[in-house]
PDB file of C-alpha atoms in Angstrom:
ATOM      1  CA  UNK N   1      21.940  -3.486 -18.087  1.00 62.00           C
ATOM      2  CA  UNK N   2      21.933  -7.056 -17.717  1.00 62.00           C
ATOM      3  CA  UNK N   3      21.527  -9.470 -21.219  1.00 68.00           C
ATOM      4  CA  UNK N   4      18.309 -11.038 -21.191  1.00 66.00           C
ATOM      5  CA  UNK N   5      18.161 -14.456 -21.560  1.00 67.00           C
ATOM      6  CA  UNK N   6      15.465 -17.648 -21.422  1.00 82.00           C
ATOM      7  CA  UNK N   7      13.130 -15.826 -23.909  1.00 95.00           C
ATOM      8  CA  UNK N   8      12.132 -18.295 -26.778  1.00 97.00           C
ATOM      9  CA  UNK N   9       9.973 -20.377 -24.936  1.00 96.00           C
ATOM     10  CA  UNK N  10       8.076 -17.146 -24.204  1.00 97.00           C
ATOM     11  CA  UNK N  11       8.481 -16.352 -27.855  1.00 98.00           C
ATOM     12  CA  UNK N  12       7.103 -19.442 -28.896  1.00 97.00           C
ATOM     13  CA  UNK N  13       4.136 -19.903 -26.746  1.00 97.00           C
ATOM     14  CA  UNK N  14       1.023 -21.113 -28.313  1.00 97.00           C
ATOM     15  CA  UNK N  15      -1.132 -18.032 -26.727  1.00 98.00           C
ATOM     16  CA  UNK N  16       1.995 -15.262 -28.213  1.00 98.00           C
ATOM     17  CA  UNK N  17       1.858 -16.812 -31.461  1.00 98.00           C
ATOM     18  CA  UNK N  18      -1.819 -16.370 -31.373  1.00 98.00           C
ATOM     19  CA  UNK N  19      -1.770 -12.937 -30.196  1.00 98.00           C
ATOM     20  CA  UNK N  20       0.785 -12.344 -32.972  1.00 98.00           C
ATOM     21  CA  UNK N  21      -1.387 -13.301 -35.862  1.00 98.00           C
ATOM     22  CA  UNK N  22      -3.797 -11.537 -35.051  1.00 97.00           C
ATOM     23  CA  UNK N  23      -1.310  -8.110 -35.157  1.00 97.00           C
ATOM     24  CA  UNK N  24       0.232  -9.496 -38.585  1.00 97.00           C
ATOM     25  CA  UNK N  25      -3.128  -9.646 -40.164  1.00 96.00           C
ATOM     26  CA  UNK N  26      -4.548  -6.481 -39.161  1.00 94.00           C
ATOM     27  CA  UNK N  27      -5.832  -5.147 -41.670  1.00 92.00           C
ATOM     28  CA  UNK N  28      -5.646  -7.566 -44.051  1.00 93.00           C
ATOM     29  CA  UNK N  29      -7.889 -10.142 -43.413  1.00 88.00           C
ATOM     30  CA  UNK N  30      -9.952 -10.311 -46.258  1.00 91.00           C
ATOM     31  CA  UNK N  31      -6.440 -11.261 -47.931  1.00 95.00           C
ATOM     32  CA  UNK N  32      -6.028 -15.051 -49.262  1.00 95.00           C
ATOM     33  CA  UNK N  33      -2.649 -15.461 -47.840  1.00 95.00           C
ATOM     34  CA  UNK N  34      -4.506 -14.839 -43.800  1.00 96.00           C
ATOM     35  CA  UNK N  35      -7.878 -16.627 -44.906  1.00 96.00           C
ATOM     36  CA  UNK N  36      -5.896 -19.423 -45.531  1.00 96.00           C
ATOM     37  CA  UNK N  37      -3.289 -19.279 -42.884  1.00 97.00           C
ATOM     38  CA  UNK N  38      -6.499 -18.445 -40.544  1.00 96.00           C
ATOM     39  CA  UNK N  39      -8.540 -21.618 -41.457  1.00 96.00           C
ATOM     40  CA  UNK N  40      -5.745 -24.143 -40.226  1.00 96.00           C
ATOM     41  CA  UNK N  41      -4.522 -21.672 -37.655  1.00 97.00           C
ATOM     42  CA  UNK N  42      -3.670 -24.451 -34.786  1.00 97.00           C
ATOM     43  CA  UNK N  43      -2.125 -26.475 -37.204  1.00 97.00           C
ATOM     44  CA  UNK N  44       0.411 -23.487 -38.673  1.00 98.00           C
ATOM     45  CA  UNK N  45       1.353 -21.806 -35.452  1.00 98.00           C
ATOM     46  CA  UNK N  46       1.947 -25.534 -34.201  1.00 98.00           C
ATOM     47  CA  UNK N  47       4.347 -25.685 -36.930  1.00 97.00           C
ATOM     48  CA  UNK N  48       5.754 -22.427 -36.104  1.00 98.00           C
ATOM     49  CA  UNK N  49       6.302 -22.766 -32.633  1.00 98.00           C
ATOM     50  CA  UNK N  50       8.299 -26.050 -33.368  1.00 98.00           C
ATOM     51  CA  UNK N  51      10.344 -24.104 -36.215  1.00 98.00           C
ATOM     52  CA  UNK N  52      11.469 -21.248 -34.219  1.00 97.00           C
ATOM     53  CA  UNK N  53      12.100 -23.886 -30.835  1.00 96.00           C
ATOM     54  CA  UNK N  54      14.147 -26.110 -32.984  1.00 96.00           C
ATOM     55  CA  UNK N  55      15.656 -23.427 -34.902  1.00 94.00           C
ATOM     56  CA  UNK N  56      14.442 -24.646 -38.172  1.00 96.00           C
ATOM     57  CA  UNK N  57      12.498 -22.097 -39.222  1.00 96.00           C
ATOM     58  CA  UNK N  58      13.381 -20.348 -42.810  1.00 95.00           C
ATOM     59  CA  UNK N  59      13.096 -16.744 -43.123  1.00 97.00           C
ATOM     60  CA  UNK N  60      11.776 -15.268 -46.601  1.00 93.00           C
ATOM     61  CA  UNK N  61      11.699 -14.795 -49.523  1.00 95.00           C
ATOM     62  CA  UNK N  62      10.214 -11.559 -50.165  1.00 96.00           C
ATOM     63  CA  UNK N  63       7.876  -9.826 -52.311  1.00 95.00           C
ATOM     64  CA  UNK N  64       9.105  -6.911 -53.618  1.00 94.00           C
ATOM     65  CA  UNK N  65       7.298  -3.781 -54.434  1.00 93.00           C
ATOM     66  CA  UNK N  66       8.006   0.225 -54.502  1.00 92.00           C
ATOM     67  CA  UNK N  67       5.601   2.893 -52.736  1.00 90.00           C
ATOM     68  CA  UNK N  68       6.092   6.442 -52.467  1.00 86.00           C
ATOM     69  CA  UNK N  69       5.948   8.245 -49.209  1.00 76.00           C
ATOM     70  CA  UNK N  70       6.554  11.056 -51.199  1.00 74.00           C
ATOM     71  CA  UNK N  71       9.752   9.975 -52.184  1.00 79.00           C
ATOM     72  CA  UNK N  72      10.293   6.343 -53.930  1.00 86.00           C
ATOM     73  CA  UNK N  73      10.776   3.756 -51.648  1.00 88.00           C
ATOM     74  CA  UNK N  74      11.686  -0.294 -52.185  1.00 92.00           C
ATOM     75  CA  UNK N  75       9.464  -2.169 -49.108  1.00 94.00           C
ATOM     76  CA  UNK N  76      10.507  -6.223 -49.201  1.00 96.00           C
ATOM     77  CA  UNK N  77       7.533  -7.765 -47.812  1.00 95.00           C
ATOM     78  CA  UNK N  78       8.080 -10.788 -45.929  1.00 97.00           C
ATOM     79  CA  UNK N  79       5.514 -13.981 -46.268  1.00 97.00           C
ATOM     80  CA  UNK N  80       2.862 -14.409 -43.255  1.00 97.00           C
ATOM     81  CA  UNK N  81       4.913 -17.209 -41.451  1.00 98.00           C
ATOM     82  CA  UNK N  82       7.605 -14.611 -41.173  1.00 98.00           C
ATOM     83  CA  UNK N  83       5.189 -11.569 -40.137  1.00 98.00           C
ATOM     84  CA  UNK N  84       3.685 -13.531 -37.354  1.00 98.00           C
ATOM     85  CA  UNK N  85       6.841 -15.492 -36.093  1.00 98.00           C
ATOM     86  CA  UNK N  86       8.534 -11.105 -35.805  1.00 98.00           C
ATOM     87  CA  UNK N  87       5.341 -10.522 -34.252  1.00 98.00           C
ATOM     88  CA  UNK N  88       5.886 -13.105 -31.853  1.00 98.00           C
ATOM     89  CA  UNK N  89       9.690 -12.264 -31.391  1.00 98.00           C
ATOM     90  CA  UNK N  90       8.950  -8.727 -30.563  1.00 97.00           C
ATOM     91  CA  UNK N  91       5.681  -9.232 -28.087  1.00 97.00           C
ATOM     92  CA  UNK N  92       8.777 -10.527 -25.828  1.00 97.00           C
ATOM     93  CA  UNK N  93      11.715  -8.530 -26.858  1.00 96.00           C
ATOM     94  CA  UNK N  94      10.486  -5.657 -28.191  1.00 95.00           C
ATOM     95  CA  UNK N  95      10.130  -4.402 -24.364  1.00 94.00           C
ATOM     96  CA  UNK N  96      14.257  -4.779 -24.196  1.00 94.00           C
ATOM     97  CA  UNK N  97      14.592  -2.377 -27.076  1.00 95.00           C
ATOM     98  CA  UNK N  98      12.961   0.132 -25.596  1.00 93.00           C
ATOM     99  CA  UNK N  99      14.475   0.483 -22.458  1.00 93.00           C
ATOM    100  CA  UNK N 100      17.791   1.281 -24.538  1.00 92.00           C
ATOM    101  CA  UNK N 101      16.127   3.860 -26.052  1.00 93.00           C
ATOM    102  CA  UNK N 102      16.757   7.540 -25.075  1.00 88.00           C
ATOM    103  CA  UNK N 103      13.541   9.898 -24.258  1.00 92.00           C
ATOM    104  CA  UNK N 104      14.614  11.975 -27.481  1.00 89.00           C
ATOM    105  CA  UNK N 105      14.399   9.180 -30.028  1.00 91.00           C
ATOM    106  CA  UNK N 106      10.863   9.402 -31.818  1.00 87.00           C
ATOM    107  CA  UNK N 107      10.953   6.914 -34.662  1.00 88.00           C
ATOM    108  CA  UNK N 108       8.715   3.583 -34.231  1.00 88.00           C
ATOM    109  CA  UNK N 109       7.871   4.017 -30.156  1.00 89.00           C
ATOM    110  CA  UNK N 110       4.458   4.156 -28.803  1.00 89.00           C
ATOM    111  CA  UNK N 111       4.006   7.948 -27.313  1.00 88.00           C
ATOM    112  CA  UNK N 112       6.526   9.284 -29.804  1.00 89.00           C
ATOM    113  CA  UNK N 113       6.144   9.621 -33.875  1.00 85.00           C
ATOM    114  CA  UNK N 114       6.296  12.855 -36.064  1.00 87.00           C
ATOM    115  CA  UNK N 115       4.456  15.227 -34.646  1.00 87.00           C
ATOM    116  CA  UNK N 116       5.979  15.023 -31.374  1.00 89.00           C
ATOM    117  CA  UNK N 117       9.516  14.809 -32.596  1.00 87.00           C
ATOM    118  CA  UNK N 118       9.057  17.944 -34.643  1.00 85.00           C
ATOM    119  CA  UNK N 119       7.341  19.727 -31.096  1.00 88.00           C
ATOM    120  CA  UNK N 120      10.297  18.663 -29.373  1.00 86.00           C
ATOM    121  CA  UNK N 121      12.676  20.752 -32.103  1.00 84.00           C
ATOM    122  CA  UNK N 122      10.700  23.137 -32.017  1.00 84.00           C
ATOM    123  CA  UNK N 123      11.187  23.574 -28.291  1.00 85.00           C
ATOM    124  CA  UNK N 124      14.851  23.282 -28.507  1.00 83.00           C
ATOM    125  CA  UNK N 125      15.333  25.451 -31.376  1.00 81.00           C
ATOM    126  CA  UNK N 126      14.275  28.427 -29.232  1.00 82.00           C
ATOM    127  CA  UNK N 127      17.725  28.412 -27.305  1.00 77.00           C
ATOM    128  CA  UNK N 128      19.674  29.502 -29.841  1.00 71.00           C
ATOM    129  CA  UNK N 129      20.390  30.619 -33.333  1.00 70.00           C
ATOM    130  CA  UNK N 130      21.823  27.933 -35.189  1.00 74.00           C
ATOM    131  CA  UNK N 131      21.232  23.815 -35.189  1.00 77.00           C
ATOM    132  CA  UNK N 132      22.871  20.846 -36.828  1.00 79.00           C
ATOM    133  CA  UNK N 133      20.743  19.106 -38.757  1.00 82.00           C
ATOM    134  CA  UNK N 134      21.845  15.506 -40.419  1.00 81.00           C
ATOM    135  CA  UNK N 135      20.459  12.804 -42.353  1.00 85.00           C
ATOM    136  CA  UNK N 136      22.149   8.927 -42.595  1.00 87.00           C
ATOM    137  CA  UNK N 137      22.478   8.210 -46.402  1.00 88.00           C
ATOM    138  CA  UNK N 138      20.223   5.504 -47.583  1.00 91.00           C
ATOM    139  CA  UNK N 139      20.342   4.039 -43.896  1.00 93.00           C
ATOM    140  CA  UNK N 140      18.543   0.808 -43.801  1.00 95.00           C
ATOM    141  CA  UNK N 141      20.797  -0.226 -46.801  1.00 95.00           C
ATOM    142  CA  UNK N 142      24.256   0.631 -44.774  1.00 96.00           C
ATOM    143  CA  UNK N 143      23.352  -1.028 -41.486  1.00 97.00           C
ATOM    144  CA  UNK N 144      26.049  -3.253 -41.135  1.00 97.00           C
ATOM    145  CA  UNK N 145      25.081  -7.210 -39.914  1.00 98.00           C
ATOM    146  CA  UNK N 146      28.134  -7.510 -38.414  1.00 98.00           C
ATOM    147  CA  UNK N 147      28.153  -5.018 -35.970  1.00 97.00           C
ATOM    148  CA  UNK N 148      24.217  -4.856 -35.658  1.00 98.00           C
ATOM    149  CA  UNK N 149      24.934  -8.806 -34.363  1.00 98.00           C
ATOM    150  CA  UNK N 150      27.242  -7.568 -32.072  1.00 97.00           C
ATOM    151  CA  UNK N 151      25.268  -5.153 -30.528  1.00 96.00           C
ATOM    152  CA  UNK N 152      22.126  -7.413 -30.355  1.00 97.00           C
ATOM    153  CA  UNK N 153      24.891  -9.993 -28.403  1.00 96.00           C
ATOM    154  CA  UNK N 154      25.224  -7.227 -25.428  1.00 94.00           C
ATOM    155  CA  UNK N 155      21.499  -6.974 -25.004  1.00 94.00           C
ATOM    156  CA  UNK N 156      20.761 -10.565 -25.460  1.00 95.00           C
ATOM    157  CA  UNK N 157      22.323 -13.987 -24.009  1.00 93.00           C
ATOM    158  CA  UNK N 158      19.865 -16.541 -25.133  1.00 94.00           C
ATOM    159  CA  UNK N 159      21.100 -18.679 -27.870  1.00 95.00           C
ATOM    160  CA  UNK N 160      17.648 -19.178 -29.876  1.00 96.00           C
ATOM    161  CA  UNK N 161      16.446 -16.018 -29.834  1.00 97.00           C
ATOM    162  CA  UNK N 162      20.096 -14.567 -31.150  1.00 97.00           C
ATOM    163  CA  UNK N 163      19.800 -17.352 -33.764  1.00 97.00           C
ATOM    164  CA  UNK N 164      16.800 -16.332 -34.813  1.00 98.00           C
ATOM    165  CA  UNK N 165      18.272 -12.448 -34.835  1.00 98.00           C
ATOM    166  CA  UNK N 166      21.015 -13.852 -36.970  1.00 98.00           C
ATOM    167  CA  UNK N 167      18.551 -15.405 -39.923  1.00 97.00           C
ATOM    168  CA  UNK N 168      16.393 -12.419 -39.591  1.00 98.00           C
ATOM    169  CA  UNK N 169      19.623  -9.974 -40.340  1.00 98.00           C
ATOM    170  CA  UNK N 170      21.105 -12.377 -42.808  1.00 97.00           C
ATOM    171  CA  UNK N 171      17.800 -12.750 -45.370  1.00 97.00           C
ATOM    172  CA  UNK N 172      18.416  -9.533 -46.334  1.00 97.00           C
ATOM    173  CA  UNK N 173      21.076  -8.186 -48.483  1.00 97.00           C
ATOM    174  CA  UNK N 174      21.636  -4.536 -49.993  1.00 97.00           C
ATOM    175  CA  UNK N 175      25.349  -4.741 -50.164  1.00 97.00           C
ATOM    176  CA  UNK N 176      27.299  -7.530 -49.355  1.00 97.00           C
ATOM    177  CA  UNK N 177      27.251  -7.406 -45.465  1.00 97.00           C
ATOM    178  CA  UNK N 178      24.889  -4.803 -45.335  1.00 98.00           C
ATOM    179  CA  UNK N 179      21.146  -3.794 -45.335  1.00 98.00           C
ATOM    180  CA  UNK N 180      18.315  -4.190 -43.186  1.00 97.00           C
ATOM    181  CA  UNK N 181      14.764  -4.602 -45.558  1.00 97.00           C
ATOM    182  CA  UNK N 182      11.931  -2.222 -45.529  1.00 95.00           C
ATOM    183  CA  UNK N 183       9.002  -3.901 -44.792  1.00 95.00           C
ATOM    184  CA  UNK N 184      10.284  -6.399 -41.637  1.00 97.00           C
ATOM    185  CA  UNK N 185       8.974  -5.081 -38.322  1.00 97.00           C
ATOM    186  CA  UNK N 186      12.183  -6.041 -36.531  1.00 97.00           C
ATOM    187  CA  UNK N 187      13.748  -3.846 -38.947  1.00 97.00           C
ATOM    188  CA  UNK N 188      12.336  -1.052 -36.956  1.00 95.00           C
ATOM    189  CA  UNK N 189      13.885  -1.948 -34.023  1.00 96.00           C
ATOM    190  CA  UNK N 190      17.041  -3.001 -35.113  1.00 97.00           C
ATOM    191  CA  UNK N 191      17.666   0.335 -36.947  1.00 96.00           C
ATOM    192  CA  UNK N 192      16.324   2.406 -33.648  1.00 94.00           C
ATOM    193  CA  UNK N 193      18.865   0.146 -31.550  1.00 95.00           C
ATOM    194  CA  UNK N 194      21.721   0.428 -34.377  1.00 95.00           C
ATOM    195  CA  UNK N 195      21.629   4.573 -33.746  1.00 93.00           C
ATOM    196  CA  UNK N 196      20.695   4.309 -30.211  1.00 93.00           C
ATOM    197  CA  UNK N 197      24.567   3.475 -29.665  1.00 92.00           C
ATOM    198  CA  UNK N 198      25.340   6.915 -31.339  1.00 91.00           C
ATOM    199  CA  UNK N 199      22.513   8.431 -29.054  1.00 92.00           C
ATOM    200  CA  UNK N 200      23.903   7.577 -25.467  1.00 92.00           C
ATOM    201  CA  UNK N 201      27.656   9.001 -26.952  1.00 91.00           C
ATOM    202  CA  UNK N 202      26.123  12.376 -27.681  1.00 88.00           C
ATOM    203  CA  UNK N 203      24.503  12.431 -24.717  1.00 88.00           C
ATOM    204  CA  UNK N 204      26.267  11.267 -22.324  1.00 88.00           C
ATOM    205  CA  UNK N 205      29.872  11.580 -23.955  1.00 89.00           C
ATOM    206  CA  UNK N 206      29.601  14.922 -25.635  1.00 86.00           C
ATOM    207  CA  UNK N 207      26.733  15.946 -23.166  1.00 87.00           C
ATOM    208  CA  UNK N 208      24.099  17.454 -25.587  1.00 86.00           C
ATOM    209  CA  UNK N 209      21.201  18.244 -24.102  1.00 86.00           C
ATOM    210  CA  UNK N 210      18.801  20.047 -27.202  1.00 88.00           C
ATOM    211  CA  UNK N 211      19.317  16.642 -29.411  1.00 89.00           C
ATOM    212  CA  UNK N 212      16.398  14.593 -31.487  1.00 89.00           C
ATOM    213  CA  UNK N 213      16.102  11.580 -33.300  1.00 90.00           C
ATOM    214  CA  UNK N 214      13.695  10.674 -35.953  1.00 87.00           C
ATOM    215  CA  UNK N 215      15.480   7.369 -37.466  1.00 88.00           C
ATOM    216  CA  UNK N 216      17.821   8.576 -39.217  1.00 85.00           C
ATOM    217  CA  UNK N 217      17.229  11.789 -39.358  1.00 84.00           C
ATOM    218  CA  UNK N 218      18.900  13.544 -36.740  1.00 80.00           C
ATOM    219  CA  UNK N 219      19.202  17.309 -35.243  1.00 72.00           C
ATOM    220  CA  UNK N 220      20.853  19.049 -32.631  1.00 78.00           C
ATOM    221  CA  UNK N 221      21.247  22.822 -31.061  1.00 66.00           C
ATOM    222  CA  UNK N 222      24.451  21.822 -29.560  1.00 58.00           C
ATOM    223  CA  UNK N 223      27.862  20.404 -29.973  1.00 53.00           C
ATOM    224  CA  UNK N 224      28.005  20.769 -33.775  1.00 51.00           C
ATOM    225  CA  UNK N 225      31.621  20.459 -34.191  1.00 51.00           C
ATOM    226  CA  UNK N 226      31.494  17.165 -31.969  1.00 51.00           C
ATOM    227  CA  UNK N 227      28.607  16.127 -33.854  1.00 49.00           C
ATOM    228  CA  UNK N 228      30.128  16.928 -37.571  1.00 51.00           C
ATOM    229  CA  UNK N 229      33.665  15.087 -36.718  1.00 50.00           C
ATOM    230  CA  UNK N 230      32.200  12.414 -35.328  1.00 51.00           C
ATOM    231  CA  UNK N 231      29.772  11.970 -39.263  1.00 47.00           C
ATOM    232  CA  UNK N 232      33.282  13.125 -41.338  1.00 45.00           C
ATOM    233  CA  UNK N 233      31.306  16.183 -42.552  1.00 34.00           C
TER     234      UNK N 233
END
């Protein structure tokens, strides 16, 4: 697959960032933070076009806040600036992602979610007796920004738009070195593509065909001695 290149002045077109405000307040547009982002809205997606064109633009801080889903989770909420300009970043790229995605990864993608993953196991599990069934500890917190960079540098040629990668990966820390937030949409994607390196080798390398991804949780009818020595189980 060829890198993609000559995407920020896509990124940063006056009608994306537009369209990308509008997704980042969804649902929240009673909120002061979008009233007032809304009522000088030429003037801050000027200023946000020239940011992320001249590289300028400075990601965070967050607000930080726990939910439970049912378990306890930590989400980092970026500010607005920073929702629209990953809205905006992803209108263009988020297409690129995909593609490197295989069919069997459910997490995040349009068509896919929860209830099909699960139909999908179900399907599989039929074939045999026994499955593999594994879960990444605390996964967005162990993503590793050096080798998440590295990856996103094989997908990706143009300079801006890995810059911008870069400050989006490097706002965030869990560990040092490590962590992706809860709470940033590109976080989605760059935990999806951060896997889907593990997904072609089991199917293409170890050649499992009865395999599903939900994120990080992960589940296969086949291969489990390939699949536990490649986790250290």
């Amino acid at each position: 697959m060829k890198r993609a290149g000559h995407l920020i002045e896509r990124i940063a077109d006056g009608d994306n960032l537009r369209l990308a405000f509008w997704k980042a307040s969804k649902g929240k547009r009673a909120r002061a933070d979008v009233l007032a982002f809304r009522d000088d809205l030429d003037c801050h997606l000027r200023c946000l076009r020239e940011a992320l064109l001249d590289g300028s633009h400075a990601w965070g801080p967050y607000s930080k806040f726990c939910v439970r889903d049912p378990k306890e989770r930590t989400i980092y909420a970026p500010p607005l600036r920073d929702q629209v300009a990953q809205h905006a970043i992803m209108n263009v790229c988020g297409e690129r992602f995909e593609r490197f995605q295989i069919h069997d990864s459910y997490a995040s993608r349009k068509g896919k979610g929860l209830d099909a993953a699960i139909a999908r196991s179900r399907r599989f599990a039929r074939h045999g007796d026994w499955y593999l069934k594994l879960d990444v500890r605390k996964y967005f917190d162990s993503v590793d920004h050096e080798t998440l960079q590295g990856l996103l540098r094989r997908q990706f040629k143009d300079v801006a738009v890995l810059s911008l990668f870069d400050g989006i990966i490097e706002s965030y820390v869990a560990t040092p070195g490590r962590g992706l937030p809860l709470g940033n949409l590109t976080s989605q994607f760059f935990a999806n593509h951060y896997l889907g390196v593990f997904d072609h080798f089991v199917k293409q390398t170890l050649g499992c065909r009865r395999y599903v991804r939900y994120m990080d949780d992960l589940r296969s009818e086949e291969h489990t001695s390939e699949l536990q020595s490649q986790f250290r189980i």
